PDB file of C-alpha atoms in Angstrom:
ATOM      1  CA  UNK A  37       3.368 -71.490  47.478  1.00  0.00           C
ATOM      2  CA  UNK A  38       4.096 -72.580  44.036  1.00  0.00           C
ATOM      3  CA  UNK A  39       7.490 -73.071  42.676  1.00  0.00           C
ATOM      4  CA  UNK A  40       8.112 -71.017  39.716  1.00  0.00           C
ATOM      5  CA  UNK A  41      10.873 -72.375  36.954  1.00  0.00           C
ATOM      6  CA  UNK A  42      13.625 -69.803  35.652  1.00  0.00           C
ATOM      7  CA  UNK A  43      13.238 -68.621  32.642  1.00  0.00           C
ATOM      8  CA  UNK A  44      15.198 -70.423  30.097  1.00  0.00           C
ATOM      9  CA  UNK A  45      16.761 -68.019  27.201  1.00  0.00           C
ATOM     10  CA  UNK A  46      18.151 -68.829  23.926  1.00  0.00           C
ATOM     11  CA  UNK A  47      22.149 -68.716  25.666  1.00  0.00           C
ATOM     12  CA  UNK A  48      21.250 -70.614  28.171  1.00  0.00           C
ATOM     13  CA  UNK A  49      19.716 -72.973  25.761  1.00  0.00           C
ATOM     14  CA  UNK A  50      23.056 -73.352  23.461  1.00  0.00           C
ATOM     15  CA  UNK A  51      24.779 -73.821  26.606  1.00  0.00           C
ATOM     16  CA  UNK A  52      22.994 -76.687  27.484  1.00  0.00           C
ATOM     17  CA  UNK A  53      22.956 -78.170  24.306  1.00  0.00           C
ATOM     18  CA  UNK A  54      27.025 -78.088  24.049  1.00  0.00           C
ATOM     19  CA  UNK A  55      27.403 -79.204  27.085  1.00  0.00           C
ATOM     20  CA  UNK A  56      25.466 -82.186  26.768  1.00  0.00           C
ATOM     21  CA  UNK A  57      27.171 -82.705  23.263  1.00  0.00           C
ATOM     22  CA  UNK A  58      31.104 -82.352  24.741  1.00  0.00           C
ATOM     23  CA  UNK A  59      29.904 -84.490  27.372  1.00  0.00           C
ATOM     24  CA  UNK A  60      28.360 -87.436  25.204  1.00  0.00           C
ATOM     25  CA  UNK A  61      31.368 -87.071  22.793  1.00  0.00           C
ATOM     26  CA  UNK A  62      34.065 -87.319  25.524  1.00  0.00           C
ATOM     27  CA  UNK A  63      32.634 -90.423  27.188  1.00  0.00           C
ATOM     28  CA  UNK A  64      31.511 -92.588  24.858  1.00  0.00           C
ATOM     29  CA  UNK A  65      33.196 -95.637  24.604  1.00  0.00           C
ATOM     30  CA  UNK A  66      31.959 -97.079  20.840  1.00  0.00           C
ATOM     31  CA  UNK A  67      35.449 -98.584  20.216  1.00  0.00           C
ATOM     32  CA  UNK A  68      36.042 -99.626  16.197  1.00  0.00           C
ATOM     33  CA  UNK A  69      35.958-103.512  16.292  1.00  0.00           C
ATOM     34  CA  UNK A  70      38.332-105.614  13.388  1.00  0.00           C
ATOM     35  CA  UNK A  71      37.813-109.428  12.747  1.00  0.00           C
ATOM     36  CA  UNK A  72      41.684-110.323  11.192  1.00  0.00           C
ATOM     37  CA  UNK A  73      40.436-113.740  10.594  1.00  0.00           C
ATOM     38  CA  UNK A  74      41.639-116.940  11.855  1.00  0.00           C
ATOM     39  CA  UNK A  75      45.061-118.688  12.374  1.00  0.00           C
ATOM     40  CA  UNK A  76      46.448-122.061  12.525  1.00  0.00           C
ATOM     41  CA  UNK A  77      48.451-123.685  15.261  1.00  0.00           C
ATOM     42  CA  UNK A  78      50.538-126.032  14.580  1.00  0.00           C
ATOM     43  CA  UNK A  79      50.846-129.107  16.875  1.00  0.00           C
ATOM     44  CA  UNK A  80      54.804-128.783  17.615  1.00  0.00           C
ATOM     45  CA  UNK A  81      56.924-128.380  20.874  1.00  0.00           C
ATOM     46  CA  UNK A  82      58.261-124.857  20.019  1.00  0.00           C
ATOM     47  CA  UNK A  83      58.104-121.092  20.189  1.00  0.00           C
ATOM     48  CA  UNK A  84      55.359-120.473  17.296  1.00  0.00           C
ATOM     49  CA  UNK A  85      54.221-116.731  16.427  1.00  0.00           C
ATOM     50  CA  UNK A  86      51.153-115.578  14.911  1.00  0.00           C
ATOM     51  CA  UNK A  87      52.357-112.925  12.763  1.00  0.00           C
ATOM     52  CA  UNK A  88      49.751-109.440  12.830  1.00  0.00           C
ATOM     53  CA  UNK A  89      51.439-106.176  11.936  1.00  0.00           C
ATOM     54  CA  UNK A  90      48.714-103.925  12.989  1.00  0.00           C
ATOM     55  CA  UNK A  91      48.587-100.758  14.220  1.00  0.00           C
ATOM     56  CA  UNK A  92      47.160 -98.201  17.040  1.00  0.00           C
ATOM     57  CA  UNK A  93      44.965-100.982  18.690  1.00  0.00           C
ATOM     58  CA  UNK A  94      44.227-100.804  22.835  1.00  0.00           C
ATOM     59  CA  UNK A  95      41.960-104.615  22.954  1.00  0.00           C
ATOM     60  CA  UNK A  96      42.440-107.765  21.696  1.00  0.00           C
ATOM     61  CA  UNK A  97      40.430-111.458  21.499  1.00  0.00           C
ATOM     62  CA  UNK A  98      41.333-114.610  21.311  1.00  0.00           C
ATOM     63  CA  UNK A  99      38.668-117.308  20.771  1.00  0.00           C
ATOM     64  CA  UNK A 100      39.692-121.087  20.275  1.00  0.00           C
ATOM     65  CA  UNK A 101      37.629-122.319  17.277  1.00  0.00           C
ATOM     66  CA  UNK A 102      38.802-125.752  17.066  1.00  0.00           C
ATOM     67  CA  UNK A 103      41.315-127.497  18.460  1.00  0.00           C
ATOM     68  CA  UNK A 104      43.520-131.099  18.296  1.00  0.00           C
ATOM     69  CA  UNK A 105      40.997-133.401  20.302  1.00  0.00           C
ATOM     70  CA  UNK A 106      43.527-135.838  22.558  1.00  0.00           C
ATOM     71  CA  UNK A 107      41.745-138.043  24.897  1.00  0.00           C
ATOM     72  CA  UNK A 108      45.083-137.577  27.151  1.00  0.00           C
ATOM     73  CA  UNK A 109      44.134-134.106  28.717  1.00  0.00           C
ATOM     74  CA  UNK A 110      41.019-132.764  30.051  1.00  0.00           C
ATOM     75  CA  UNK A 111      41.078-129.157  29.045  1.00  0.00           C
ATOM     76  CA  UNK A 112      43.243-126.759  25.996  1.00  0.00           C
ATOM     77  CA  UNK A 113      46.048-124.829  26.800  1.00  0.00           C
ATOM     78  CA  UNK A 114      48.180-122.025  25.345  1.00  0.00           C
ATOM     79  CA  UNK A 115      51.102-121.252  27.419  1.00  0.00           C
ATOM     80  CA  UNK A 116      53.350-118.513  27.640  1.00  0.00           C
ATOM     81  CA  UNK A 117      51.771-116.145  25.510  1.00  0.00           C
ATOM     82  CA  UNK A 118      53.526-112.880  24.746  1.00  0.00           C
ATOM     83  CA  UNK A 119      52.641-109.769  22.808  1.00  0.00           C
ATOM     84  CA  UNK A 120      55.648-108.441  20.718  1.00  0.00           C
ATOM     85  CA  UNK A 121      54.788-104.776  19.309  1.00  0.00           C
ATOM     86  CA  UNK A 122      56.088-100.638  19.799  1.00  0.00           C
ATOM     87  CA  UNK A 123      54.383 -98.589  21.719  1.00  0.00           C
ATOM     88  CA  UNK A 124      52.864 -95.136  20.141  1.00  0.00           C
ATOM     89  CA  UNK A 125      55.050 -93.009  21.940  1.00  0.00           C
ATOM     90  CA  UNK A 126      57.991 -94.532  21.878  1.00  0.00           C
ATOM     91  CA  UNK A 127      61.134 -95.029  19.547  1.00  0.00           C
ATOM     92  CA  UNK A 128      59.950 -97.698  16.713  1.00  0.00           C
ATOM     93  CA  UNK A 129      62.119-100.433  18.664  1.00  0.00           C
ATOM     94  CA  UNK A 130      60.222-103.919  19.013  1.00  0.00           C
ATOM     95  CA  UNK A 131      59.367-104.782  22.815  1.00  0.00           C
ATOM     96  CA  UNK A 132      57.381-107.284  24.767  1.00  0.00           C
ATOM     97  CA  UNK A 133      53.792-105.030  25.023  1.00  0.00           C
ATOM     98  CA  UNK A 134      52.302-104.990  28.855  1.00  0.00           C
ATOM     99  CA  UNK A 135      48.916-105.997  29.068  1.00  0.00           C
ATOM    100  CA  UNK A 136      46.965-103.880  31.786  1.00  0.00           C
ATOM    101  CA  UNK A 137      43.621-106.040  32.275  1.00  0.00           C
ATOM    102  CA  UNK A 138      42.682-109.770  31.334  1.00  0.00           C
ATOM    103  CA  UNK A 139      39.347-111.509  31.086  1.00  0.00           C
ATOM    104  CA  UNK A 140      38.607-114.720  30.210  1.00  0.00           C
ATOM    105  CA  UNK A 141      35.152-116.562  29.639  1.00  0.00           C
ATOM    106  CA  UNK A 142      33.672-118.711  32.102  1.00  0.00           C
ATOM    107  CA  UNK A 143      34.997-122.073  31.205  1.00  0.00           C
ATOM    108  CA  UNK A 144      38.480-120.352  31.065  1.00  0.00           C
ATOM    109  CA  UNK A 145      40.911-119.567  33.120  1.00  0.00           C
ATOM    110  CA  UNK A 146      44.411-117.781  33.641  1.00  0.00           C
ATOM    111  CA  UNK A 147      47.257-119.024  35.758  1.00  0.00           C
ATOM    112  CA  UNK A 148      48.147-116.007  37.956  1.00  0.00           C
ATOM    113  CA  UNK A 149      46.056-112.903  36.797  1.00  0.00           C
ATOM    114  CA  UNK A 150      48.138-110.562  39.180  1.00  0.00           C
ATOM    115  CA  UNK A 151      51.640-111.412  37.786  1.00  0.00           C
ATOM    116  CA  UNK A 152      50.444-111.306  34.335  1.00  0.00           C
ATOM    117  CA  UNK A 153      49.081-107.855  34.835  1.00  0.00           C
ATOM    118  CA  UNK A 154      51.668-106.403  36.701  1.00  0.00           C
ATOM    119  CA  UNK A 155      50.248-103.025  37.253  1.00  0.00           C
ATOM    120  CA  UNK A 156      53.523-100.902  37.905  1.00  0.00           C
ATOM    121  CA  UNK A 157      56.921-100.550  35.149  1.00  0.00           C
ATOM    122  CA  UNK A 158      59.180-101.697  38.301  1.00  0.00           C
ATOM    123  CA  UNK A 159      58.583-105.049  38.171  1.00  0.00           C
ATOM    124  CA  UNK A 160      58.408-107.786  35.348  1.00  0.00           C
ATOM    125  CA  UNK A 161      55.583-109.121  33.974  1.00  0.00           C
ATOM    126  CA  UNK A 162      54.727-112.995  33.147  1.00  0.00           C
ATOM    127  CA  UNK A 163      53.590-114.328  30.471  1.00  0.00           C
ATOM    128  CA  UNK A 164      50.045-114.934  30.646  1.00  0.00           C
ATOM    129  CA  UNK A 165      49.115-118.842  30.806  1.00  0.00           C
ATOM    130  CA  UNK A 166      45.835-119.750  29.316  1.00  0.00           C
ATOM    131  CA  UNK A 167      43.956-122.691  30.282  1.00  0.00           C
ATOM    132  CA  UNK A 168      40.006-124.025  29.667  1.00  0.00           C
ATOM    133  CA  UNK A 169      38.289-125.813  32.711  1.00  0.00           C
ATOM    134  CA  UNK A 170      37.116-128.925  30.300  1.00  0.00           C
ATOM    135  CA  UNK A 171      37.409-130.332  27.051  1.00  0.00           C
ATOM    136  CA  UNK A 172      35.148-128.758  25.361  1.00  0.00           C
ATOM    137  CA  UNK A 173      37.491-125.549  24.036  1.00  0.00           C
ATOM    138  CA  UNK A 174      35.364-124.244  21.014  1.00  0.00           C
ATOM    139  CA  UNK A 175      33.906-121.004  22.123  1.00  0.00           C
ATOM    140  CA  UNK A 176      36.530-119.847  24.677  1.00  0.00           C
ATOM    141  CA  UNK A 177      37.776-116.321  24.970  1.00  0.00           C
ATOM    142  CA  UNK A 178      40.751-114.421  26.368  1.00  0.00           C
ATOM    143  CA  UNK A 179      40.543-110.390  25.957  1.00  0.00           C
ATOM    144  CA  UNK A 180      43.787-108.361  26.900  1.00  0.00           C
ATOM    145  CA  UNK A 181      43.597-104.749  26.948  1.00  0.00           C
ATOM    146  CA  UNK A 182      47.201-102.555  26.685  1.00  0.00           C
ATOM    147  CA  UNK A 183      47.806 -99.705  28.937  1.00  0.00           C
ATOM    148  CA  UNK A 184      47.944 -97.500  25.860  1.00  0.00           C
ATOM    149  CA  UNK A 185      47.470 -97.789  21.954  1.00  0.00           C
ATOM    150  CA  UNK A 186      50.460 -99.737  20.309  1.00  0.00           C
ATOM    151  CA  UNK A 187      51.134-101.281  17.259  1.00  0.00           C
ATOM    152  CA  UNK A 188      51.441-104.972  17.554  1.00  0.00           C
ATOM    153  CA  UNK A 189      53.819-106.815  15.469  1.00  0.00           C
ATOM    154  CA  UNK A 190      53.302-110.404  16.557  1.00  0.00           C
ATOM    155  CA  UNK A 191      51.865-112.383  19.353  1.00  0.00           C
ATOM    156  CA  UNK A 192      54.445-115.407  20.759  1.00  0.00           C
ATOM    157  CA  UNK A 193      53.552-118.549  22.599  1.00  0.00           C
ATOM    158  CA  UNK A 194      55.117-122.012  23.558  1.00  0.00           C
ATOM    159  CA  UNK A 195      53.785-125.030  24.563  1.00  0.00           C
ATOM    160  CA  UNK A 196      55.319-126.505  27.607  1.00  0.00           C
ATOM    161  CA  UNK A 197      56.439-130.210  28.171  1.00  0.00           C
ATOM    162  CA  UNK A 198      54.949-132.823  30.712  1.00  0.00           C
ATOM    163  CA  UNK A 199      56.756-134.827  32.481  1.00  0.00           C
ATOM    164  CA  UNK A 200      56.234-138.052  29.652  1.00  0.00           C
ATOM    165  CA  UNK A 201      57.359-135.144  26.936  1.00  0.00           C
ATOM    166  CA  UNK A 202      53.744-134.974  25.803  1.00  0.00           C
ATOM    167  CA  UNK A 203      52.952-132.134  24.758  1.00  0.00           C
ATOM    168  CA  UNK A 204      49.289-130.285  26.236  1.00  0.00           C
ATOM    169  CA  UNK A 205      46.296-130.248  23.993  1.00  0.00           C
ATOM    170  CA  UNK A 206      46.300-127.233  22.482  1.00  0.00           C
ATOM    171  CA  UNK A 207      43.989-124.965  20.145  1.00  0.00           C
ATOM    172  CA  UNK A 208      43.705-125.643  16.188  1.00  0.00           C
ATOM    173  CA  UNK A 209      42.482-123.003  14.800  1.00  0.00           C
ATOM    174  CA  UNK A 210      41.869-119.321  16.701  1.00  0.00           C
ATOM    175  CA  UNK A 211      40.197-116.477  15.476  1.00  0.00           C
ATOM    176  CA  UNK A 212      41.580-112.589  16.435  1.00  0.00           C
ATOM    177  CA  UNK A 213      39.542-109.514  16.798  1.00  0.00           C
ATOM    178  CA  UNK A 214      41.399-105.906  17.731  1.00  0.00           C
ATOM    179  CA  UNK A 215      39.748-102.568  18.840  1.00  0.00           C
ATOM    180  CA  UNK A 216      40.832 -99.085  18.659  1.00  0.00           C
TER     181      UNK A 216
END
């Protein structure tokens, strides 16, 4: 016996065809991608911010393009790094942003990914540590996405102090990309 297929009318047809549309437009992930351009880091011991003022953005990337070469240290480090913004829905009040997922490139690393992606509002969150596995920093990459869109005002780091008060080799020059 031979199996027959159902007739297909013109309704069923448009159906289809909407269906398949809502579905493609509801699930597709093409975020906007925006290259701000690259900042300088100066080689200090203190709080330093990289000033953005941008809003409705959910991603962002870091990636070291140069940095101070110091024969001292065997890898680049940015410590502490916090995001300083308002969220969407909330009053226009600056806060420290949580970050809901972290990845890093394969030379890269972060101190304590489950701290610094504290998945619940109970508890604090750290500041996320970054830190390359060798000396050769050019290239890295850390991407943070938010929980929700905010508006990000600035991002803050410090450097922290060894034990001789030398200060860890750090990135020059970092370029920033946000998605919405």
């Amino acid at each position: 016996m031979k199996y027959i297929f159902p007739r297909l009318n013109l309704r069923k047809a448009i159906v289809i065809v909407v269906g398949i549309f809502i579905f493609t437009l509801i699930y597709s992930s093409d975020k906007d991608y925006f290259e701000l351009g690259k900042y300088e880091i100066a080689n200090t011991v203190k709080k330093q911010q990289i000033k953005l003022n941008i809003q409705e953005i959910d991603y962002l990337k870091i990636t070291i393009e140069e940095h101070y070469k110091d024969t001292r240290y065997e890898n680049c480090t940015l410590d502490n790094i916090i995001f300083i913004g308002n969220l969407r829905s909330a009053t226009r009040m600056q806060v420290r942003i949580r970050v809901e997922d972290i990845e890093t490139s394969k030379k890269s690393i972060t101190e304590k990914k489950s701290e610094e992606t504290e998945p619940t509002r109970n508890y604090n969150q750290k500041p996320i540590v970054w830190k390359t596995v060798d000396a050769s920093c050019k290239g890295e990459y850390l991407i943070v996405d938010f929980e929700e869109k905010i508006d990000l005002h600035f991002i803050e780091f410090e450097k922290l102090v060894t034990e001789n008060n030398f200060v860890s080799s750090l990135p020059r020059l970092v370029s920033i990309v946000v998605g919405r």
